[in-house]
CSV table of C-alpha atoms in Angstrom, one decimal:
chain,number,residue,atom,x,y,z
A,1,UNK,CA,-35.5,-8.7,21.5
A,2,UNK,CA,-33.3,-9.7,18.6
A,3,UNK,CA,-31.4,-7.1,16.6
A,4,UNK,CA,-29.3,-7.7,13.5
A,5,UNK,CA,-26.1,-5.9,12.7
A,6,UNK,CA,-24.7,-6.1,9.1
A,7,UNK,CA,-21.1,-5.1,8.8
A,8,UNK,CA,-19.6,-4.7,5.4
A,9,UNK,CA,-15.9,-4.3,4.8
A,10,UNK,CA,-13.3,-3.8,2.1
A,11,UNK,CA,-9.5,-3.9,2.4
A,12,UNK,CA,-6.4,-3.5,0.2
A,13,UNK,CA,-8.3,-2.1,-2.8
A,14,UNK,CA,-5.0,-0.6,-4.0
A,15,UNK,CA,-6.8,1.7,-6.4
A,16,UNK,CA,-8.0,-1.2,-8.5
A,17,UNK,CA,-11.0,0.8,-9.7
A,18,UNK,CA,-12.0,-1.8,-12.3
A,19,UNK,CA,-14.0,-3.4,-9.5
A,20,UNK,CA,-15.3,-0.3,-7.9
A,21,UNK,CA,-18.5,0.2,-9.9
A,22,UNK,CA,-19.7,-3.3,-9.0
A,23,UNK,CA,-18.7,-2.8,-5.4
A,24,UNK,CA,-20.5,0.6,-5.2
A,25,UNK,CA,-23.7,-0.8,-6.8
A,26,UNK,CA,-23.7,-3.8,-4.5
A,27,UNK,CA,-23.1,-1.8,-1.3
A,28,UNK,CA,-25.8,0.7,-2.1
A,29,UNK,CA,-28.3,-2.1,-2.6
A,30,UNK,CA,-27.2,-3.7,0.7
A,31,UNK,CA,-27.6,-0.4,2.5
A,32,UNK,CA,-31.1,0.0,1.2
A,33,UNK,CA,-31.9,-3.6,2.1
A,34,UNK,CA,-30.7,-3.4,5.7
A,35,UNK,CA,-30.0,0.2,6.7
A,36,UNK,CA,-33.5,1.4,7.0
A,37,UNK,CA,-35.2,-1.4,8.9
A,38,UNK,CA,-36.1,-0.8,12.5
A,39,UNK,CA,-34.4,-3.9,13.9
A,40,UNK,CA,-31.4,-4.0,11.5
A,41,UNK,CA,-28.2,-1.9,11.2
A,42,UNK,CA,-25.7,-1.3,8.5
A,43,UNK,CA,-22.0,-0.4,9.0
A,44,UNK,CA,-19.3,-0.1,6.4
A,45,UNK,CA,-15.5,-0.1,7.0
A,46,UNK,CA,-12.4,0.0,5.0
A,47,UNK,CA,-9.3,-1.6,6.5
A,48,UNK,CA,-6.6,0.4,4.6
A,49,UNK,CA,-4.6,0.5,1.4
A,50,UNK,CA,-7.5,1.8,-0.5
A,51,UNK,CA,-5.2,4.4,-2.1
A,52,UNK,CA,-2.3,3.2,-4.3
A,53,UNK,CA,-0.4,5.7,-6.3
A,54,UNK,CA,0.1,3.3,-9.2
A,55,UNK,CA,-3.3,4.5,-10.6
A,56,UNK,CA,-3.2,7.9,-12.3
A,57,UNK,CA,-6.4,9.1,-10.4
A,58,UNK,CA,-4.8,8.4,-7.1
A,59,UNK,CA,-1.5,9.9,-8.2
A,60,UNK,CA,-3.1,13.0,-9.7
A,61,UNK,CA,-5.2,13.7,-6.6
A,62,UNK,CA,-2.7,12.4,-4.1
A,63,UNK,CA,-5.3,10.1,-2.7
A,64,UNK,CA,-8.1,12.6,-2.2
A,65,UNK,CA,-9.9,11.1,-5.1
A,66,UNK,CA,-10.0,7.9,-3.1
A,67,UNK,CA,-11.5,9.8,-0.2
A,68,UNK,CA,-14.2,11.1,-2.5
A,69,UNK,CA,-15.1,7.6,-3.6
A,70,UNK,CA,-15.4,6.5,0.0
A,71,UNK,CA,-17.5,9.5,0.8
A,72,UNK,CA,-19.9,8.6,-2.0
A,73,UNK,CA,-20.5,5.2,-0.4
A,74,UNK,CA,-21.0,6.8,3.0
A,75,UNK,CA,-18.4,4.6,4.8
A,76,UNK,CA,-18.7,4.6,8.6
A,77,UNK,CA,-15.0,4.6,9.2
A,78,UNK,CA,-11.7,3.6,7.7
A,79,UNK,CA,-8.1,3.0,8.9
A,80,UNK,CA,-4.9,3.6,7.0
A,81,UNK,CA,-2.6,1.1,5.5
A,82,UNK,CA,1.0,1.4,4.6
A,83,UNK,CA,0.1,2.8,1.2
A,84,UNK,CA,-1.6,5.8,2.8
A,85,UNK,CA,1.0,6.0,5.5
A,86,UNK,CA,4.3,5.8,3.8
A,87,UNK,CA,3.8,6.6,0.1
A,88,UNK,CA,2.6,10.2,0.8
A,89,UNK,CA,4.7,13.0,2.1
A,90,UNK,CA,3.8,14.2,5.7
A,91,UNK,CA,1.7,17.2,4.5
A,92,UNK,CA,0.0,15.0,1.9
A,93,UNK,CA,-1.2,12.5,4.5
A,94,UNK,CA,-1.9,15.2,7.0
A,95,UNK,CA,-4.4,16.8,4.6
A,96,UNK,CA,-5.6,13.6,2.9
A,97,UNK,CA,-8.8,13.3,5.0
A,98,UNK,CA,-9.7,17.0,5.3
A,99,UNK,CA,-12.9,16.4,3.3
A,100,UNK,CA,-13.7,13.0,4.7
A,101,UNK,CA,-17.3,12.4,5.7
A,102,UNK,CA,-16.3,9.3,7.7
A,103,UNK,CA,-14.2,8.6,10.8
A,104,UNK,CA,-10.6,7.8,10.4
A,105,UNK,CA,-9.6,5.4,13.2
A,106,UNK,CA,-5.9,4.7,14.0
A,107,UNK,CA,-4.6,4.1,17.5
A,108,UNK,CA,-0.8,3.8,16.9
A,109,UNK,CA,-0.1,6.8,14.8
A,110,UNK,CA,1.2,10.1,16.2
A,111,UNK,CA,3.1,13.2,15.0
A,112,UNK,CA,6.7,13.7,15.8
A,113,UNK,CA,5.8,15.4,19.1
A,114,UNK,CA,3.7,12.5,20.2
A,115,UNK,CA,0.3,14.0,19.6
A,116,UNK,CA,-2.4,12.3,17.6
A,117,UNK,CA,-3.1,14.0,14.2
A,118,UNK,CA,-6.2,16.1,14.3
A,119,UNK,CA,-7.9,14.0,11.6
A,120,UNK,CA,-7.6,10.7,13.4
A,121,UNK,CA,-9.1,9.1,16.5
A,122,UNK,CA,-8.0,5.8,18.1
A,123,UNK,CA,-11.5,4.4,18.5
A,124,UNK,CA,-15.1,5.2,18.6
A,125,UNK,CA,-18.3,3.8,19.9
A,126,UNK,CA,-21.2,3.4,17.5
A,127,UNK,CA,-24.8,2.8,18.7
A,128,UNK,CA,-27.2,0.4,17.1
A,129,UNK,CA,-30.8,1.4,16.7
A,130,UNK,CA,-31.6,-0.3,20.0
A,131,UNK,CA,-28.8,1.2,21.9
A,132,UNK,CA,-26.2,-1.5,21.8
A,133,UNK,CA,-22.7,0.0,21.9
A,134,UNK,CA,-20.2,-1.2,19.3
A,135,UNK,CA,-16.7,-0.1,20.1
A,136,UNK,CA,-14.4,0.0,17.0
A,137,UNK,CA,-10.6,0.5,17.3
A,138,UNK,CA,-7.9,0.4,14.5
A,139,UNK,CA,-4.2,-0.3,14.2
A,140,UNK,CA,-1.8,-0.3,11.2
A,141,UNK,CA,1.3,-2.2,10.2
A,142,UNK,CA,4.5,-1.3,12.1
A,143,UNK,CA,6.8,0.3,9.5
A,144,UNK,CA,8.3,2.5,12.2
A,145,UNK,CA,11.5,3.7,10.5
A,146,UNK,CA,9.7,4.6,7.3
A,147,UNK,CA,7.1,6.6,9.2
A,148,UNK,CA,9.8,8.4,11.1
A,149,UNK,CA,11.6,9.5,7.9
A,150,UNK,CA,8.3,11.1,6.9
A,151,UNK,CA,7.8,12.9,10.2
A,152,UNK,CA,5.5,10.5,12.0
A,153,UNK,CA,5.8,8.5,15.1
A,154,UNK,CA,4.4,4.9,14.9
A,155,UNK,CA,4.0,2.8,18.0
A,156,UNK,CA,3.9,-0.9,18.2
A,157,UNK,CA,0.3,-1.9,17.2
A,158,UNK,CA,-0.4,-4.7,19.6
A,159,UNK,CA,0.6,-2.9,22.8
A,160,UNK,CA,-1.2,0.2,21.6
A,161,UNK,CA,-4.3,-1.9,21.0
A,162,UNK,CA,-4.1,-3.4,24.4
A,163,UNK,CA,-4.0,0.1,26.0
A,164,UNK,CA,-7.0,1.2,24.0
A,165,UNK,CA,-9.0,-1.9,24.8
A,166,UNK,CA,-8.6,-1.2,28.5
A,167,UNK,CA,-10.9,1.7,28.3
A,168,UNK,CA,-13.0,0.6,25.4
A,169,UNK,CA,-14.2,-2.7,27.0
A,170,UNK,CA,-15.5,-0.7,30.0
A,171,UNK,CA,-17.9,1.2,27.7
A,172,UNK,CA,-18.7,-1.0,24.7
A,173,UNK,CA,-21.0,-4.0,24.6
A,174,UNK,CA,-19.2,-5.3,21.4
A,175,UNK,CA,-15.7,-4.7,20.3
A,176,UNK,CA,-14.5,-4.7,16.7
A,177,UNK,CA,-10.9,-4.2,15.5
A,178,UNK,CA,-9.9,-2.8,12.1
A,179,UNK,CA,-6.5,-4.4,11.7
A,180,UNK,CA,-4.1,-3.6,8.9
A,181,UNK,CA,-1.5,-5.9,10.4
A,182,UNK,CA,-1.9,-9.2,8.5
A,183,UNK,CA,-3.3,-12.6,9.3
A,184,UNK,CA,-0.6,-13.7,11.7
A,185,UNK,CA,-0.9,-10.7,14.0
A,186,UNK,CA,-4.7,-11.0,13.8
A,187,UNK,CA,-4.5,-14.6,15.1
A,188,UNK,CA,-2.1,-13.5,17.8
A,189,UNK,CA,-4.5,-10.7,18.9
A,190,UNK,CA,-7.4,-13.0,19.0
A,191,UNK,CA,-5.6,-15.2,21.5
A,192,UNK,CA,-4.3,-12.3,23.6
A,193,UNK,CA,-7.6,-10.5,23.8
A,194,UNK,CA,-10.7,-12.8,23.9
A,195,UNK,CA,-12.8,-9.7,24.7
A,196,UNK,CA,-12.6,-8.8,21.0
A,197,UNK,CA,-15.6,-10.0,19.1
A,198,UNK,CA,-14.6,-9.4,15.5
A,199,UNK,CA,-11.3,-8.6,13.7
A,200,UNK,CA,-11.7,-7.1,10.2
A,201,UNK,CA,-8.3,-7.7,8.7
A,202,UNK,CA,-6.1,-6.8,5.8
A,203,UNK,CA,-2.5,-6.1,4.7
A,204,UNK,CA,-1.5,-9.7,3.9
A,205,UNK,CA,-4.3,-10.0,1.3
A,206,UNK,CA,-5.7,-13.1,2.9
A,207,UNK,CA,-9.0,-14.5,1.9
A,208,UNK,CA,-11.3,-15.9,4.6
A,209,UNK,CA,-14.5,-17.1,2.7
A,210,UNK,CA,-16.4,-17.9,5.9
A,211,UNK,CA,-14.2,-16.1,8.4
A,212,UNK,CA,-12.0,-17.9,10.9
A,213,UNK,CA,-12.7,-18.3,14.6
A,214,UNK,CA,-9.8,-18.1,17.0
A,215,UNK,CA,-10.8,-18.7,20.6
A,216,UNK,CA,-13.9,-16.5,20.8
A,217,UNK,CA,-13.0,-14.0,18.1
A,218,UNK,CA,-14.2,-14.0,14.5
A,219,UNK,CA,-11.6,-13.0,11.9
A,220,UNK,CA,-12.8,-11.7,8.5
A,221,UNK,CA,-10.9,-10.5,5.5
A,222,UNK,CA,-11.6,-9.8,1.8
A,223,UNK,CA,-8.4,-10.5,-0.1
A,224,UNK,CA,-7.2,-7.7,-2.3
A,225,UNK,CA,-8.0,-5.4,-5.3
A,226,UNK,CA,-11.7,-5.4,-4.7
A,227,UNK,CA,-12.0,-9.0,-5.7
A,228,UNK,CA,-14.3,-9.6,-2.8
A,229,UNK,CA,-16.5,-7.6,-0.5
A,230,UNK,CA,-16.7,-8.9,3.1
A,231,UNK,CA,-19.8,-9.1,5.3
A,232,UNK,CA,-20.2,-10.0,8.9
A,233,UNK,CA,-23.7,-10.5,10.4
A,234,UNK,CA,-24.2,-10.3,14.2
A,235,UNK,CA,-27.4,-11.4,15.9
A,236,UNK,CA,-27.8,-9.6,19.2
A,237,UNK,CA,-29.8,-10.1,22.3
A,238,UNK,CA,-30.7,-6.5,23.1
A,239,UNK,CA,-31.8,-7.2,26.7
A,240,UNK,CA,-28.6,-9.1,27.7
A,241,UNK,CA,-26.5,-7.0,25.3
A,242,UNK,CA,-24.8,-10.1,24.0
A,243,UNK,CA,-24.0,-11.6,20.6
A,244,UNK,CA,-26.1,-14.7,19.9
A,245,UNK,CA,-24.5,-15.6,16.6
A,246,UNK,CA,-21.8,-14.1,14.3
A,247,UNK,CA,-21.2,-15.1,10.7
A,248,UNK,CA,-18.8,-14.0,8.0
A,249,UNK,CA,-19.0,-14.4,4.3
A,250,UNK,CA,-17.5,-13.0,1.1
A,251,UNK,CA,-19.1,-11.8,-2.0
A,252,UNK,CA,-16.9,-12.4,-5.1
A,253,UNK,CA,-17.0,-9.2,-7.1
A,254,UNK,CA,-16.8,-10.9,-10.5
A,255,UNK,CA,-20.2,-12.5,-9.8
A,256,UNK,CA,-21.9,-9.3,-8.8
A,257,UNK,CA,-24.2,-7.5,-11.3
A,258,UNK,CA,-22.5,-5.0,-13.5
A,259,UNK,CA,-24.0,-1.5,-13.5
A,260,UNK,CA,-24.9,-0.2,-17.0
A,261,UNK,CA,-22.1,2.5,-16.9
A,262,UNK,CA,-19.4,0.2,-15.4
A,263,UNK,CA,-16.8,0.6,-18.2
A,264,UNK,CA,-17.5,4.3,-18.5
A,265,UNK,CA,-16.9,4.8,-14.8
A,266,UNK,CA,-13.7,2.9,-14.8
A,267,UNK,CA,-12.3,4.8,-17.8
A,268,UNK,CA,-13.5,8.1,-16.4
A,269,UNK,CA,-11.3,7.7,-13.3
A,270,UNK,CA,-8.3,7.0,-15.4
A,271,UNK,CA,-9.0,9.9,-17.7
A,272,UNK,CA,-9.5,12.3,-14.8
A,273,UNK,CA,-6.1,11.2,-13.4
A,274,UNK,CA,-4.4,11.5,-16.8
A,275,UNK,CA,-5.7,15.0,-17.3
A,276,UNK,CA,-4.3,16.1,-14.0
A,277,UNK,CA,-0.9,14.5,-14.8
A,278,UNK,CA,-0.6,15.9,-18.4
A,279,UNK,CA,1.8,18.6,-17.4
A,280,UNK,CA,5.0,19.3,-19.2
A,281,UNK,CA,8.3,18.1,-17.7
A,282,UNK,CA,10.9,18.1,-20.5
A,283,UNK,CA,11.5,17.7,-24.2
A,284,UNK,CA,13.8,14.8,-25.2
A,285,UNK,CA,15.6,14.8,-28.6
A,286,UNK,CA,15.3,11.0,-29.2
A,287,UNK,CA,13.3,7.9,-28.4
A,288,UNK,CA,14.4,6.2,-25.2
A,289,UNK,CA,13.5,2.5,-25.3
A,290,UNK,CA,13.1,-0.2,-22.6
A,291,UNK,CA,13.9,-3.9,-23.0
A,292,UNK,CA,13.6,-6.3,-20.1
A,293,UNK,CA,15.9,-9.0,-21.3
A,294,UNK,CA,18.7,-7.2,-23.1
A,295,UNK,CA,20.5,-3.8,-22.7
A,296,UNK,CA,18.5,-0.7,-23.4
A,297,UNK,CA,18.9,3.0,-22.8
A,298,UNK,CA,16.1,3.9,-20.3
A,299,UNK,CA,16.9,1.3,-17.6
A,300,UNK,CA,20.6,2.3,-18.0
A,301,UNK,CA,19.7,6.0,-17.5
A,302,UNK,CA,17.5,5.2,-14.4
A,303,UNK,CA,20.3,3.2,-12.8
A,304,UNK,CA,22.8,6.0,-13.4
A,305,UNK,CA,20.3,8.5,-12.0
A,306,UNK,CA,19.8,6.4,-8.8
A,307,UNK,CA,23.6,6.3,-8.4
A,308,UNK,CA,23.8,10.1,-8.7
A,309,UNK,CA,20.8,10.7,-6.5
A,310,UNK,CA,22.1,8.4,-3.7
A,311,UNK,CA,25.8,9.5,-4.1
A,312,UNK,CA,26.7,5.9,-4.2
A,313,UNK,CA,29.8,4.1,-5.4
A,314,UNK,CA,27.8,1.9,-7.7
A,315,UNK,CA,24.1,1.0,-8.4
A,316,UNK,CA,21.9,-1.8,-9.6
A,317,UNK,CA,18.2,-2.1,-10.5
A,318,UNK,CA,16.1,-4.5,-12.5
A,319,UNK,CA,15.0,-3.6,-16.0
A,320,UNK,CA,11.5,-4.6,-15.3
A,321,UNK,CA,11.0,-1.5,-13.2
A,322,UNK,CA,10.5,0.3,-16.6
A,323,UNK,CA,7.2,-0.6,-18.1
A,324,UNK,CA,7.6,1.2,-21.4
A,325,UNK,CA,9.4,3.7,-23.6
A,326,UNK,CA,9.6,7.5,-23.8
A,327,UNK,CA,9.1,8.9,-27.3
A,328,UNK,CA,10.9,11.8,-28.8
A,329,UNK,CA,9.4,15.2,-27.9
A,330,UNK,CA,7.4,16.3,-24.9
A,331,UNK,CA,7.4,14.2,-21.8
A,332,UNK,CA,4.7,14.8,-19.2
A,333,UNK,CA,4.1,13.6,-15.6
A,334,UNK,CA,1.6,11.1,-17.1
A,335,UNK,CA,4.3,9.7,-19.4
A,336,UNK,CA,6.7,9.2,-16.4
A,337,UNK,CA,3.9,7.7,-14.2
A,338,UNK,CA,2.9,5.3,-17.0
A,339,UNK,CA,6.4,3.8,-17.2
A,340,UNK,CA,7.2,4.0,-13.5
A,341,UNK,CA,3.9,3.6,-11.5
A,342,UNK,CA,5.6,1.9,-8.5
A,343,UNK,CA,5.5,3.4,-5.0
A,344,UNK,CA,9.2,2.5,-4.7
A,345,UNK,CA,11.9,4.7,-3.2
A,346,UNK,CA,15.6,5.0,-3.9
A,347,UNK,CA,17.8,3.5,-1.3
A,348,UNK,CA,21.5,3.7,-0.3
A,349,UNK,CA,23.0,0.6,1.3
A,350,UNK,CA,26.4,0.1,3.0
A,351,UNK,CA,27.9,-3.3,2.3
A,352,UNK,CA,31.2,-5.0,2.8
A,353,UNK,CA,32.9,-6.1,-0.4
A,354,UNK,CA,32.1,-9.7,0.6
A,355,UNK,CA,28.4,-8.9,1.0
A,356,UNK,CA,28.3,-6.9,-2.3
A,357,UNK,CA,30.0,-9.7,-4.2
A,358,UNK,CA,27.4,-12.2,-2.8
A,359,UNK,CA,24.6,-9.8,-4.0
A,360,UNK,CA,26.1,-9.4,-7.4
A,361,UNK,CA,26.5,-13.2,-7.9
A,362,UNK,CA,22.8,-13.6,-6.9
A,363,UNK,CA,21.7,-11.1,-9.6
A,364,UNK,CA,23.3,-13.3,-12.2
A,365,UNK,CA,21.0,-16.2,-11.4
A,366,UNK,CA,19.0,-17.0,-14.5
A,367,UNK,CA,15.8,-17.5,-12.5
A,368,UNK,CA,15.4,-13.7,-11.9
A,369,UNK,CA,14.7,-12.1,-15.3
A,370,UNK,CA,11.5,-14.0,-16.0
A,371,UNK,CA,10.4,-14.0,-12.3
A,372,UNK,CA,6.9,-12.5,-11.9
A,373,UNK,CA,7.2,-10.4,-8.8
A,374,UNK,CA,4.1,-9.5,-6.8
A,375,UNK,CA,4.1,-6.9,-4.0
A,376,UNK,CA,7.0,-5.0,-2.3
A,377,UNK,CA,5.8,-1.9,-4.1
A,378,UNK,CA,6.4,-3.5,-7.6
A,379,UNK,CA,3.6,-2.8,-10.0
A,380,UNK,CA,5.2,-4.4,-13.1
A,381,UNK,CA,5.2,-7.8,-14.6
A,382,UNK,CA,8.6,-9.4,-14.4
A,383,UNK,CA,11.9,-8.5,-12.8
A,384,UNK,CA,13.9,-8.5,-16.1
A,385,UNK,CA,17.6,-8.4,-16.3
A,386,UNK,CA,19.6,-6.6,-13.7
A,387,UNK,CA,21.2,-3.3,-14.8
A,388,UNK,CA,24.4,-2.0,-13.3
A,389,UNK,CA,26.2,1.3,-13.0
A,390,UNK,CA,29.9,1.4,-12.1
A,391,UNK,CA,29.8,-2.4,-11.9
A,392,UNK,CA,31.1,-4.9,-14.4
A,393,UNK,CA,32.3,-8.5,-14.5
A,394,UNK,CA,35.5,-9.5,-16.3
A,395,UNK,CA,37.0,-13.0,-16.1
A,396,UNK,CA,34.9,-13.8,-13.0
A,397,UNK,CA,36.1,-10.7,-11.2
A,398,UNK,CA,33.7,-7.9,-10.3
A,399,UNK,CA,35.0,-4.4,-10.8
A,400,UNK,CA,33.6,-1.3,-9.0
A,401,UNK,CA,34.5,2.0,-10.6
A,402,UNK,CA,37.0,0.1,-12.7
A,403,UNK,CA,38.8,-1.2,-9.7
A,404,UNK,CA,38.7,-4.9,-8.6
A,405,UNK,CA,36.2,-5.4,-5.8
A,406,UNK,CA,37.9,-5.7,-2.5
A,407,UNK,CA,36.1,-8.0,0.0
A,408,UNK,CA,37.3,-6.0,3.0
A,409,UNK,CA,36.2,-2.6,1.7
A,410,UNK,CA,32.9,-0.9,2.5
A,411,UNK,CA,30.9,0.1,-0.5
A,412,UNK,CA,27.8,2.3,-0.9
A,413,UNK,CA,25.2,0.7,-3.2
A,414,UNK,CA,22.5,2.8,-4.8
A,415,UNK,CA,19.3,0.8,-5.5
A,416,UNK,CA,15.6,0.5,-4.7
A,417,UNK,CA,13.9,-0.2,-1.4
A,418,UNK,CA,12.0,-3.3,-2.6
A,419,UNK,CA,15.3,-5.3,-2.4
A,420,UNK,CA,15.8,-4.5,1.3
A,421,UNK,CA,12.8,-6.3,2.8
A,422,UNK,CA,14.5,-9.7,2.8
A,423,UNK,CA,12.4,-11.4,0.1
A,424,UNK,CA,14.8,-11.1,-2.8
A,425,UNK,CA,18.2,-10.6,-1.1
A,426,UNK,CA,18.0,-11.7,2.6
A,427,UNK,CA,21.4,-10.2,3.3
A,428,UNK,CA,20.0,-6.7,2.7
A,429,UNK,CA,17.3,-7.0,5.5
A,430,UNK,CA,19.7,-6.1,8.3
A,431,UNK,CA,22.2,-4.0,6.3
A,432,UNK,CA,22.8,-0.4,7.1
A,433,UNK,CA,20.6,1.6,4.8
A,434,UNK,CA,19.2,5.0,4.0
A,435,UNK,CA,15.8,5.4,2.4
A,436,UNK,CA,15.1,8.5,0.3
A,437,UNK,CA,11.5,9.5,1.0
A,438,UNK,CA,9.0,10.7,-0.1
A,439,UNK,CA,10.7,10.7,-3.5
A,440,UNK,CA,9.8,7.7,-5.8
A,441,UNK,CA,12.1,6.4,-8.5
A,442,UNK,CA,9.9,8.2,-11.0
A,443,UNK,CA,10.9,11.5,-9.3
A,444,UNK,CA,14.5,10.5,-9.8
A,445,UNK,CA,13.9,9.7,-13.4
A,446,UNK,CA,12.3,13.1,-13.9
A,447,UNK,CA,15.2,14.8,-12.2
A,448,UNK,CA,17.7,13.0,-14.5
A,449,UNK,CA,15.8,13.8,-17.7
A,450,UNK,CA,15.6,17.4,-16.8
A,451,UNK,CA,19.2,17.5,-15.9
A,452,UNK,CA,20.2,15.8,-19.2
A,453,UNK,CA,17.9,17.5,-21.6
A,454,UNK,CA,17.3,20.9,-20.1
A,455,UNK,CA,14.6,22.1,-17.7
A,456,UNK,CA,12.2,24.9,-18.8
């Protein structure tokens, strides 16, 4: 007997809800088409980074609004990405899925004592209508140090996956991996573990229109931001309990039918988030403006705030972190979130004078201000000019706290974590650093404003 299994998957939505009404309408129709036939099966998985705190609805609900959206579509299971894992405080992640109507699969996450969190399981076997056992296991990207700061223990994903596969392959007829590791690790896993039938991937936002076969394993992934919905179809021989064929395809969201209330649904989520965030923070006596390509008060204030927060000798940021102005009068959480939506943390870095001098010279490169940065937590448009505190240049000499920079001295630089991942300033990748978590730079901005203008 032949049985069909239809597996739909999303990944790296990043709270881009502008596509969610189309995705919801499409998936509900597909479920009705396949989910109720005797010889066909419907499964739905999310591969992580569904929640992203740049959106006011996610920020206001601390991701629980995202869980409600997943519940509404009756997801089978999800795994976590780095946005769920390291942009929420420990207690916030620990309670994120308390109302989830789906399974949360993650094999390489533990609490500080080495126990799995109560809301997570490493793998699960799902049965088709004809009794074929589909084993599903999940792993997430290895940001070990950042998880540790937040009170979690993260193990290396590929060895943890190997351990889980040892038992899973004894029970399951088919094995599927939910991988928030990225395309390169997925390809490596496919070579190491030919017993895996399908890897549903994410994290690196790769697009595989018809999937990719490595050895015997089918890799599938659906890009980012809900621009695609992925579908994998398995044709099974129920007597031999074997896969006869497996195919992957993507549905491009912009070509899916628009539900009648699409714009209303998108705006409603924004308004719900805005309402939650419209709480008073401080009154400011004057407008505070932002300019990306010339000096302006708000980036200067944020840079000074980071210097104070990190207890650093000096600080630097890029003006493009600020996406707007603050107007005279009442400032709310929504106002701060609007101008600083990034899930970016303050960071303290120890550098020799020689290393700091090299970084400062790099910040003067004219290529940086108009550079359109994507990723690394940045949710803005361009980098903008670099802004400094306790740093100035005079006759080709850098001064730190009004003293000439000494190449043999050790300096403490206050800045933001996105510079430390090696993409912008490679020298910072291996530098000694301290991340301040779970605070975002918007929390530092709030602290500075309340310190300067009076907290009520």
